[in-house]
Short mmCIF file of C-alpha atoms in Angstrom, two decimals:
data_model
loop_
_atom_site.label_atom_id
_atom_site.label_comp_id
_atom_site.label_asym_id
_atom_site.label_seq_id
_atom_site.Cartn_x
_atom_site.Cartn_y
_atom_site.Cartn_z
CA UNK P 12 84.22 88.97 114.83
CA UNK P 13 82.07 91.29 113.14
CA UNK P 14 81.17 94.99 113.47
CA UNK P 15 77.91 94.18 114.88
CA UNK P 16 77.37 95.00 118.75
CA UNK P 17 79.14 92.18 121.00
CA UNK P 18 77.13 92.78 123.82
CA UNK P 19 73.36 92.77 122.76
CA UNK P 20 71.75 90.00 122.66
CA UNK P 21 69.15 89.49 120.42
CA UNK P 22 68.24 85.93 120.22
CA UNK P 23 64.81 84.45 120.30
CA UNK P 24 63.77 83.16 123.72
CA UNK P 25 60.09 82.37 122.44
CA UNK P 26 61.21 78.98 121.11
CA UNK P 27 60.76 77.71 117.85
CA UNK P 28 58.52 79.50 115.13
CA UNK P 29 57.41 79.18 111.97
CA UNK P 30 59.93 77.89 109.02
CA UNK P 31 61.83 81.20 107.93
CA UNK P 32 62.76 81.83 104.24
CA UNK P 33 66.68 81.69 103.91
CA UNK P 34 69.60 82.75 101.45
CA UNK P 35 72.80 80.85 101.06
CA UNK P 36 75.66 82.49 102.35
CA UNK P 37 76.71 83.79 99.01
CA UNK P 38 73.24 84.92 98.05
CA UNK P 39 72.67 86.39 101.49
CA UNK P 40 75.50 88.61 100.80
CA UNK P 41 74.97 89.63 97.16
CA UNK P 42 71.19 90.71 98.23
CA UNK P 43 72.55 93.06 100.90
CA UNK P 44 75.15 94.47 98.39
CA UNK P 45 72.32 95.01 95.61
CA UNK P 46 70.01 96.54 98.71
CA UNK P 47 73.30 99.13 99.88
CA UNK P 48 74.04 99.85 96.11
CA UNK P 49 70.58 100.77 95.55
CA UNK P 50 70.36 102.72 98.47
CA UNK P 51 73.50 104.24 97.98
CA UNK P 52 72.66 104.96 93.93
CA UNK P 53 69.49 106.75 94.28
CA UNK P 54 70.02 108.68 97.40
CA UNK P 55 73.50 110.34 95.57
CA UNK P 56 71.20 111.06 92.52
CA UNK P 57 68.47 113.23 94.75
CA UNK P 58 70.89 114.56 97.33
CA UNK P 59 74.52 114.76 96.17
CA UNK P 60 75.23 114.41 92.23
CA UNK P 61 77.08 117.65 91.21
CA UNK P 62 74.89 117.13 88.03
CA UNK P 63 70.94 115.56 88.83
CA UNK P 64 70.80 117.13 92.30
CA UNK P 65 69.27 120.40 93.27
CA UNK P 66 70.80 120.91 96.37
CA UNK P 67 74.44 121.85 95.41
CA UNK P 68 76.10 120.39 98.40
CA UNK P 69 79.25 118.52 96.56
CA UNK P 70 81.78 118.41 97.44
CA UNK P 71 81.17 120.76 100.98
CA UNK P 72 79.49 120.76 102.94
CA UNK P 73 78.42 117.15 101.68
CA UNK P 74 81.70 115.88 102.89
CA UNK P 75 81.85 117.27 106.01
CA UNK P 76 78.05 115.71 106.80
CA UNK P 77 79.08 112.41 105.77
CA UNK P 78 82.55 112.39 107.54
CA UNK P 79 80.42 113.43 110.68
CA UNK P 80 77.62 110.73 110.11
CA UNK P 81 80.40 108.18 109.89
CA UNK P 82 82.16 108.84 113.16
CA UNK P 83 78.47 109.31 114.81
CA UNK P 84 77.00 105.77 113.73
CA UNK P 85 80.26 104.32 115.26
CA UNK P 86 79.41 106.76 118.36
CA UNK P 87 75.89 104.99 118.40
CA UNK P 88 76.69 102.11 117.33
CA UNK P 89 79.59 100.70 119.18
CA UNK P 90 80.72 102.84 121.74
CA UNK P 91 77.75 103.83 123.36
CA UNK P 92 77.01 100.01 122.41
CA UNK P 93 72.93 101.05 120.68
CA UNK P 94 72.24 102.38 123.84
CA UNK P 95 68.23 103.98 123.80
CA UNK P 96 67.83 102.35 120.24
CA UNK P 97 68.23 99.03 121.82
CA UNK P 98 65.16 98.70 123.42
CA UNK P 99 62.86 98.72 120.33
CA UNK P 100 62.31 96.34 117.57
CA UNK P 101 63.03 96.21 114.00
CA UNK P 102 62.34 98.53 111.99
CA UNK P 103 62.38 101.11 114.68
CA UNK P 104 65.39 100.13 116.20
CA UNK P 105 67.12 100.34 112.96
CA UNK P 106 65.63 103.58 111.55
CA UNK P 107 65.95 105.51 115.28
CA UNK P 108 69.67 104.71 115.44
CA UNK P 109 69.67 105.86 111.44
CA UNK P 110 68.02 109.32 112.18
CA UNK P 111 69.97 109.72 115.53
CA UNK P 112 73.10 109.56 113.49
CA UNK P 113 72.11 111.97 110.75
CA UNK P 114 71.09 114.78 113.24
CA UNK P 115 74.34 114.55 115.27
CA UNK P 116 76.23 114.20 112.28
CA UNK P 117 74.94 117.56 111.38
CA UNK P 118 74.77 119.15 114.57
CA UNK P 119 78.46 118.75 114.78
CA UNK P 120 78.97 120.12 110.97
CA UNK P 121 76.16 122.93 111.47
CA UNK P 122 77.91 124.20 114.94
CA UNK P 123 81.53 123.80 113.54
CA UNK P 124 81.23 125.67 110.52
CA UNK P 125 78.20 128.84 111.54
CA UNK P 126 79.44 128.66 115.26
CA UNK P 127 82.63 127.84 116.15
CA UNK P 128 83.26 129.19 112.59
CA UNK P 129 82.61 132.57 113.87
CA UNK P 130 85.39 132.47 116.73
CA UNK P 131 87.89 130.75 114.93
CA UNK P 132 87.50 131.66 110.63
CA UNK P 133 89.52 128.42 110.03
CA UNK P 134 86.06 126.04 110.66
CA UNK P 135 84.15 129.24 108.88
CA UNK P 136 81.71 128.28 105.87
CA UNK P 137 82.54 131.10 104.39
CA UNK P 138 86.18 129.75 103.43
CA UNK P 139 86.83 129.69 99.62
CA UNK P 140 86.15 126.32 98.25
CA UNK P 141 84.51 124.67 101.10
CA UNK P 142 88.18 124.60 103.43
CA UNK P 143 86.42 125.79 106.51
CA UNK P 144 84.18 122.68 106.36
CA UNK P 145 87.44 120.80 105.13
CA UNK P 146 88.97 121.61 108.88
CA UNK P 147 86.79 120.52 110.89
CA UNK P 148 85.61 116.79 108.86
CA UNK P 149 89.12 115.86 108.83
CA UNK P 150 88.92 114.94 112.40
CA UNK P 151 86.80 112.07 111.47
CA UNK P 152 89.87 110.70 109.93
CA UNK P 153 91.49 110.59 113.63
CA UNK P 154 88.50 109.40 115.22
CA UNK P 155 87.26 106.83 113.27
CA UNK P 156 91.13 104.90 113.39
CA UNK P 157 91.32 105.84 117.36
CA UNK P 158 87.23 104.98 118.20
CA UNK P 159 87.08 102.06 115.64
CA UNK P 160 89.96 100.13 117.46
CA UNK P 161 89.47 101.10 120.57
CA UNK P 162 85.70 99.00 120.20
CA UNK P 163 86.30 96.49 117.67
CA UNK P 164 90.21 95.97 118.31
CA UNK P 165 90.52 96.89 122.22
CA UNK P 166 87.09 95.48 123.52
CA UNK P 167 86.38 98.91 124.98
CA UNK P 168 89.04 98.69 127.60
CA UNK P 169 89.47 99.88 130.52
CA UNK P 170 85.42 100.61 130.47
CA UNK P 171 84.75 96.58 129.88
CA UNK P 172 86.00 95.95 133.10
CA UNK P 173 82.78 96.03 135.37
CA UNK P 174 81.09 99.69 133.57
CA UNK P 175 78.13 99.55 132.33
CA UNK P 176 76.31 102.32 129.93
CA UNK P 177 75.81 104.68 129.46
CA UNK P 178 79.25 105.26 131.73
CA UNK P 179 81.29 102.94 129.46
CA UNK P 180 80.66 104.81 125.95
CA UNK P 181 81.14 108.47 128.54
CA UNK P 182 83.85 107.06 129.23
CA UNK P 183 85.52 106.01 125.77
CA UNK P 184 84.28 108.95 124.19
CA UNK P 185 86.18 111.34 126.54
CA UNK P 186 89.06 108.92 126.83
CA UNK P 187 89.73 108.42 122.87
CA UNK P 188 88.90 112.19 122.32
CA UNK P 189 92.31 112.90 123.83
CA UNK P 190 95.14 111.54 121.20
CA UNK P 191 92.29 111.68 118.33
CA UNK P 192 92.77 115.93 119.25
CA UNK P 193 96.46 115.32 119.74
CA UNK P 194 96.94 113.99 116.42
CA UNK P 195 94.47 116.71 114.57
CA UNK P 196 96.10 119.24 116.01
CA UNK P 197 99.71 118.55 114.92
CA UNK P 198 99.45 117.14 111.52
CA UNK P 199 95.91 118.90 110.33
CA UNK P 200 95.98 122.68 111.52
CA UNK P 201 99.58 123.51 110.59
CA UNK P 202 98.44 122.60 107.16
CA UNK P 203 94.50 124.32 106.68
CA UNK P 204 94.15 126.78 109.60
CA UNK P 205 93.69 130.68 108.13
CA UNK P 206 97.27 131.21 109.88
CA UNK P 207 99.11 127.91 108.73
CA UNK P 208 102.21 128.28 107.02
CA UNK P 209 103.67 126.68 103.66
CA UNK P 210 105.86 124.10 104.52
CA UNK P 211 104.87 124.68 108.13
CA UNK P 212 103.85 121.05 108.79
CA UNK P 213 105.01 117.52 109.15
CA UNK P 214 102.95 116.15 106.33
CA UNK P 215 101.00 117.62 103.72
CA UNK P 216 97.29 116.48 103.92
CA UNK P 217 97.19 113.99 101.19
CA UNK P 218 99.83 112.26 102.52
CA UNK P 219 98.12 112.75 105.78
CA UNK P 220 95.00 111.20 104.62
CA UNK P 221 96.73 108.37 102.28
CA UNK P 222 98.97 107.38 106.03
CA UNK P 223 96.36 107.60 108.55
CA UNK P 224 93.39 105.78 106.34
CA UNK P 225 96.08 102.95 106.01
CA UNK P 226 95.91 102.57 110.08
CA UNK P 227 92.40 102.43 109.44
CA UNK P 228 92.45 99.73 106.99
CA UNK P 229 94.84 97.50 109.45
CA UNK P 230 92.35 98.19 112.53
CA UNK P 231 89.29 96.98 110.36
CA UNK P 232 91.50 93.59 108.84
CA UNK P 233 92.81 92.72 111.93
CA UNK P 234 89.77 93.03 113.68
CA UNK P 235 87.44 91.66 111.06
CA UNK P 236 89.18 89.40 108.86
CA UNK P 237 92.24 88.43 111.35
CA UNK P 238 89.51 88.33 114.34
CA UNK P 239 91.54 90.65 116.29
CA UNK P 240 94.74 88.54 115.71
CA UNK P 241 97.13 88.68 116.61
CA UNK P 242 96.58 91.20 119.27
CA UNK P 243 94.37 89.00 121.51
CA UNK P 244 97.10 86.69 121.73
CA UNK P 245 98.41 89.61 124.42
CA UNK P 246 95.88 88.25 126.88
CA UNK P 247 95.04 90.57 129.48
CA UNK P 248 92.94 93.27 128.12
CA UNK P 249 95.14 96.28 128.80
CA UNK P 250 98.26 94.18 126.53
CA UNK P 251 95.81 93.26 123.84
CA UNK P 252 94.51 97.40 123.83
CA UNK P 253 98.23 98.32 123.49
CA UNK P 254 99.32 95.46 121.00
CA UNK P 255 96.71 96.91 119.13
CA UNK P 256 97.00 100.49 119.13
CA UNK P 257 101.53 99.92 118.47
CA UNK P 258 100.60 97.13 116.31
CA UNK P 259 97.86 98.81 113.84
CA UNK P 260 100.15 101.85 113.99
CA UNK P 261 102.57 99.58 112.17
CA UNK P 262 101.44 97.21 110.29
CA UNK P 263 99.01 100.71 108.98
CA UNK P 264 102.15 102.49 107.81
CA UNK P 265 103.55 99.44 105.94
CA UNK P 266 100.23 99.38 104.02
CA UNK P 267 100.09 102.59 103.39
CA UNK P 268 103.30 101.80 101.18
CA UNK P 269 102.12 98.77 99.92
CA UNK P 270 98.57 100.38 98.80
CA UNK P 271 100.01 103.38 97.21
CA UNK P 272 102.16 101.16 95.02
CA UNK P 273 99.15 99.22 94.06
CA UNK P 274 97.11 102.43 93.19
CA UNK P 275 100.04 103.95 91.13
CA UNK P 276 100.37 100.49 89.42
CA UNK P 277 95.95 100.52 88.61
CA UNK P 278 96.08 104.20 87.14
CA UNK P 279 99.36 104.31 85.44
CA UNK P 280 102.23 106.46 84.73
CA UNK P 281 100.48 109.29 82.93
CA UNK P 282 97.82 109.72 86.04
CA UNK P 283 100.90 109.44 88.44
CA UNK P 284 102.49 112.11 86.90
CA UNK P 285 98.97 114.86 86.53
CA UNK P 286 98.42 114.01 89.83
CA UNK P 287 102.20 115.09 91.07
CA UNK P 288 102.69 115.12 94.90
CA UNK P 289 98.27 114.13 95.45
CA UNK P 290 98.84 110.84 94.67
CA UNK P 291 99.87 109.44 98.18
CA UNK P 292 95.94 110.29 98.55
CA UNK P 293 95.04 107.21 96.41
CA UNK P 294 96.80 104.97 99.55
CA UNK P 295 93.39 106.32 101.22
CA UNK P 296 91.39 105.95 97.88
CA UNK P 297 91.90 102.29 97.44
CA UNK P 298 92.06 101.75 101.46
CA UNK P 299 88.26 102.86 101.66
CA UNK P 300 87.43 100.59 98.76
CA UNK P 301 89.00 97.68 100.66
CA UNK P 302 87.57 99.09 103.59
CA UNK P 303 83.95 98.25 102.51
CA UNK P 304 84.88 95.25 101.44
CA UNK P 305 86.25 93.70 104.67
CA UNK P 306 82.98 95.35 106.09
CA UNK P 307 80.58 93.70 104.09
CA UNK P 308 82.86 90.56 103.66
CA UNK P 309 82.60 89.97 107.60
CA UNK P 310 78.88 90.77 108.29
CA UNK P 311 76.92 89.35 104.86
CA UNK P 312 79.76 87.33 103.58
CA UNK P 313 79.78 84.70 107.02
CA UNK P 314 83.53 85.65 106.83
CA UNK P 315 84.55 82.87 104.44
CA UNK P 316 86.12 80.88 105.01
CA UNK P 317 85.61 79.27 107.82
CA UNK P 318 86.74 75.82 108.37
CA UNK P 319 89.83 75.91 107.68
CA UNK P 320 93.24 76.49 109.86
CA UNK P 321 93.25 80.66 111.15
CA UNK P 322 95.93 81.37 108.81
CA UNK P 323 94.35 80.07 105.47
CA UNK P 324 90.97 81.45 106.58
CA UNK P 325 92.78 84.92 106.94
CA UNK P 326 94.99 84.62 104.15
CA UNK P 327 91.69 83.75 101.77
CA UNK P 328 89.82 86.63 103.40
CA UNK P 329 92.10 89.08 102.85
CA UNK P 330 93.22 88.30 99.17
CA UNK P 331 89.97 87.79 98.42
CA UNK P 332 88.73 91.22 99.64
CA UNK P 333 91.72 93.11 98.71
CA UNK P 334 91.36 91.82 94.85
CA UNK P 335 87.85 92.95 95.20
CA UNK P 336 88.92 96.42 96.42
CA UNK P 337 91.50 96.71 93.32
CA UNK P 338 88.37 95.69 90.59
CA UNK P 339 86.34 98.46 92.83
CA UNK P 340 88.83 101.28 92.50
CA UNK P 341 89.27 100.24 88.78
CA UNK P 342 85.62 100.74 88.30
CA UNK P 343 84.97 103.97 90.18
CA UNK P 344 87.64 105.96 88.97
CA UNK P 345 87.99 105.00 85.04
CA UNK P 346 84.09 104.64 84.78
CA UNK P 347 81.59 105.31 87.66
CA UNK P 348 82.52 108.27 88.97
CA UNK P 349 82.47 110.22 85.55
CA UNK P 350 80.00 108.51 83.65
CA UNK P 351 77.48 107.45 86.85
CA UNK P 352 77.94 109.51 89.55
CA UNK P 353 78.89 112.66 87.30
CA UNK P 354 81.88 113.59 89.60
CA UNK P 355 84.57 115.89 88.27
CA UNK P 356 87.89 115.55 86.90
CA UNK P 357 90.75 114.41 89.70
CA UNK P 358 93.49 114.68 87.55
CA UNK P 359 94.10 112.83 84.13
CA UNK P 360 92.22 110.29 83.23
CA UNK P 361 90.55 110.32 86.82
CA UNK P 362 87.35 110.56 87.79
CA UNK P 363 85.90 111.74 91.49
CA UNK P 364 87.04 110.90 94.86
CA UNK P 365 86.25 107.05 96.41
CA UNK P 366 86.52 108.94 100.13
CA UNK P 367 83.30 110.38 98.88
CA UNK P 368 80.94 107.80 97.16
CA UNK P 369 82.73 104.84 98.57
CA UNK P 370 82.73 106.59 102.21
CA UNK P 371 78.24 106.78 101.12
CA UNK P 372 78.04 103.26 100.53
CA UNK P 373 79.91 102.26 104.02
CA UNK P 374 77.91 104.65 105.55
CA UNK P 375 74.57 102.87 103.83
CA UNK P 376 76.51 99.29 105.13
CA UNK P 377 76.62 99.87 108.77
CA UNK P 378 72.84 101.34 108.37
CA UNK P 379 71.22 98.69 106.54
CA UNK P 380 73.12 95.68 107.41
CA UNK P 381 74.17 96.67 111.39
CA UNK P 382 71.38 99.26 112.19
CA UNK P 383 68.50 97.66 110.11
CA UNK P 384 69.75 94.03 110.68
CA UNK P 385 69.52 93.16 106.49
CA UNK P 386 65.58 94.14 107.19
CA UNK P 387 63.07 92.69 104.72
CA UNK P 388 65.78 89.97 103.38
CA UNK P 389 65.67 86.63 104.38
CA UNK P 390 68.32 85.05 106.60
CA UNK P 391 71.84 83.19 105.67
CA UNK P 392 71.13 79.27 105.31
CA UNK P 393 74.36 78.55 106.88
CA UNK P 394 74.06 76.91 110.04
CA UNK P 395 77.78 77.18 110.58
CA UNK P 396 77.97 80.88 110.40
CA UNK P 397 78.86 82.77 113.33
CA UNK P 398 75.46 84.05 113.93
CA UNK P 399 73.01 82.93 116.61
CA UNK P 400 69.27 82.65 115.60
CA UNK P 401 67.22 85.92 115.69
CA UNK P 402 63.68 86.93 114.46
CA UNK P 403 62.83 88.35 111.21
CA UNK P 404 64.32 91.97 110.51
CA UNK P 405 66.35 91.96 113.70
CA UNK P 406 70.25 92.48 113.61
CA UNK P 407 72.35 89.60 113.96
CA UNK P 408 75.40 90.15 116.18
CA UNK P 409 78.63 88.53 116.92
CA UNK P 410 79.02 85.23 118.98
CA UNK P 411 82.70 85.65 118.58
CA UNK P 412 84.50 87.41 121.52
CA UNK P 413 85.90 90.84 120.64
#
């Protein structure tokens, strides 16, 4: 499956039209990458650089505005399933859902940090370094593992079962809110509220972070790459919701050991040892850059491969990405990030933060390749990819059942 809505269907009924221009599979996906890396490029130069830009936003509140973009295109997106943008054609389907995203995105950071700010001085703005803002984005953490699975992983259960929207993404959005807010509450406000205590929590928060971005990584493989296996094997639709939510939760925590080990083994001693008790972070750092990888891998890639038995497809997909990730991470911190992107020091030799650029370019993924459909590019060639036939510009969902 892809990321793409599973329920709107967007194929041409008109008949047959004129002869379209067309990319192979591997070219289709290197023109969306170039398209999301110029995207992502130039819009950090005007809005974000600590260096080129004039609007002094990193690393708050620029954070807490993507953090809350992110959760709101999967809002728009997937759980309200592109309800209201749905109805319109490319580009205006596309750039609606865009804008939509960006002004809830910061409505939520705006009324957080200058309103509920005011009642509770833990959200405030006025924190020292940007920790008010801090607070509050971390939820996004929560909700994107808890929201992303419960669409892509759990086929919206129990709303699939005869709702319709706008009542199914109500529905899910009130339902998922509840452990999303269980989990914030216990392992992020003992550790940044104004009245937290040291040592007063379970975890501190990079370990936090470096854990719970490692559920996200096994939500997005298993439900891109592993095409929601094994949890659909579960059958009925409640099983396959809870084999996924115990099972992510699992196989999550096993990669959050596994990815940490790789990230200490990429930056080496010396950076293990400036960065001291941080570096469990960098199980998150390298997770997002594996993270956009499976993403892009699974909706411009045609998921290769594809004709082989499940497990050697899966086993290819996910080496393949994975080694990608490790080259990304490589990249960002020992060269982009300083010399590029003009981030500061993270300790030794390292450069920046890959939860913030790489977070950007995701962010530019779902809206170019999901919201936009790839608009302006031609299609993929490949009459074997899992995509049915659509019109110029228009987005090209999933055939495969969630």
């Amino acid at each position: 499956m892809t990321l793409a809505d599973d329920h709107l269907d967007l194929r041409d009924e008109d008949g047959p039209g004129p002869v379209r221009r067309t990319l192979p599979w591997w070219a289709f996906g290197l023109a969306n990458l170039a398209v999301v890396l110029v995207l992502s490029l130039v819009s950090w130069w005007l809005l974000v650089d600590p260096q080129w830009s004039a609007l002094g936003a990193y690393p708050q509140p620029y954070t807490a505005l993507l953090f809350w973009t992110v959760i709101a295109t999967v809002w728009v997106g997937f759980t309200f399933q592109w309800l209201g943008p749905a109805s319109l054609d490319q580009p205006w389907r596309g750039l609606v859902g865009i804008g939509l995203t960006i002004v809830i995105g910061a409505a939520v950071t705006v009324l957080l940090a200058y309103g509920w700010g005011a009642v509770d001085p833990s959200f405030a703005a006025t924190r020292e370094g940007g920790a008010g803002f801090t607070t509050g984005n971390l939820f996004v953490l929560f909700g994107f593992f808890f929201y992303v699975l419960s669409a892509v992983n759990a086929g919206h259960w129990p709303w699939s079962q005869g709702s319709r929207q706008p009542w199914t993404g109500l529905g899910e959005l009130t339902l998922v809110l509840v452990p999303t807010m269980a989990v914030y509450l216990v392992l992020i406000l003992p550790n940044l509220a104004v009245w937290a205590e040291p040592g007063g929590s379970l975890m501190s928060i990079p370990t936090v972070i470096g854990w719970f971005y490692s559920l996200v990584v096994a939500a997005v493989l298993t439900g891109l790459l592993a095409e929601n296996r094994p949890w659909s094997f579960a059958g009925r639709p409640a099983a396959v919701a809870a084999a996924a939510l115990v099972g992510n939760a699992a196989l999550g925590t096993v990669l959050y050991f596994l990815l940490l080990a790789v990230a200490r083994l990429l930056m080496g001693p010396d950076n293990v040892t400036a960065l001291g008790d941080a570096v469990t972070l960098h199980a998150a750092e390298i997770g997002v850059c594996w993270a956009f990888w499976m993403i892009a891998w699974a909706n411009v890639f045609g998921n290769r491969p594809t004709r082989h038995s499940p497990a050697v497809n899966i086993a290819v997909r996910v080496i393949t990405t994975f080694v990608l990730a490790a080259l990304t991470y490589l990249l960002y911190y020992f060269v982009l990030a300083q010399h590029v992107l003009h981030e500061p020091n993270a300790g030794g030799t390292l450069y920046g933060d890959a939860l913030g650029f790489v977070d950007w370019a995701v962010l530019w993924m779902l809206w170019y390749v999901l919201f936009l459909g790839s608009y302006g590019l031609p299609e993929i060639a490949d009459d074997t990819a899992p995509r049915p036939s659509v019109r110029r510009g228009q987005s090209r969902p999933s055939t495969r059942a969630t």
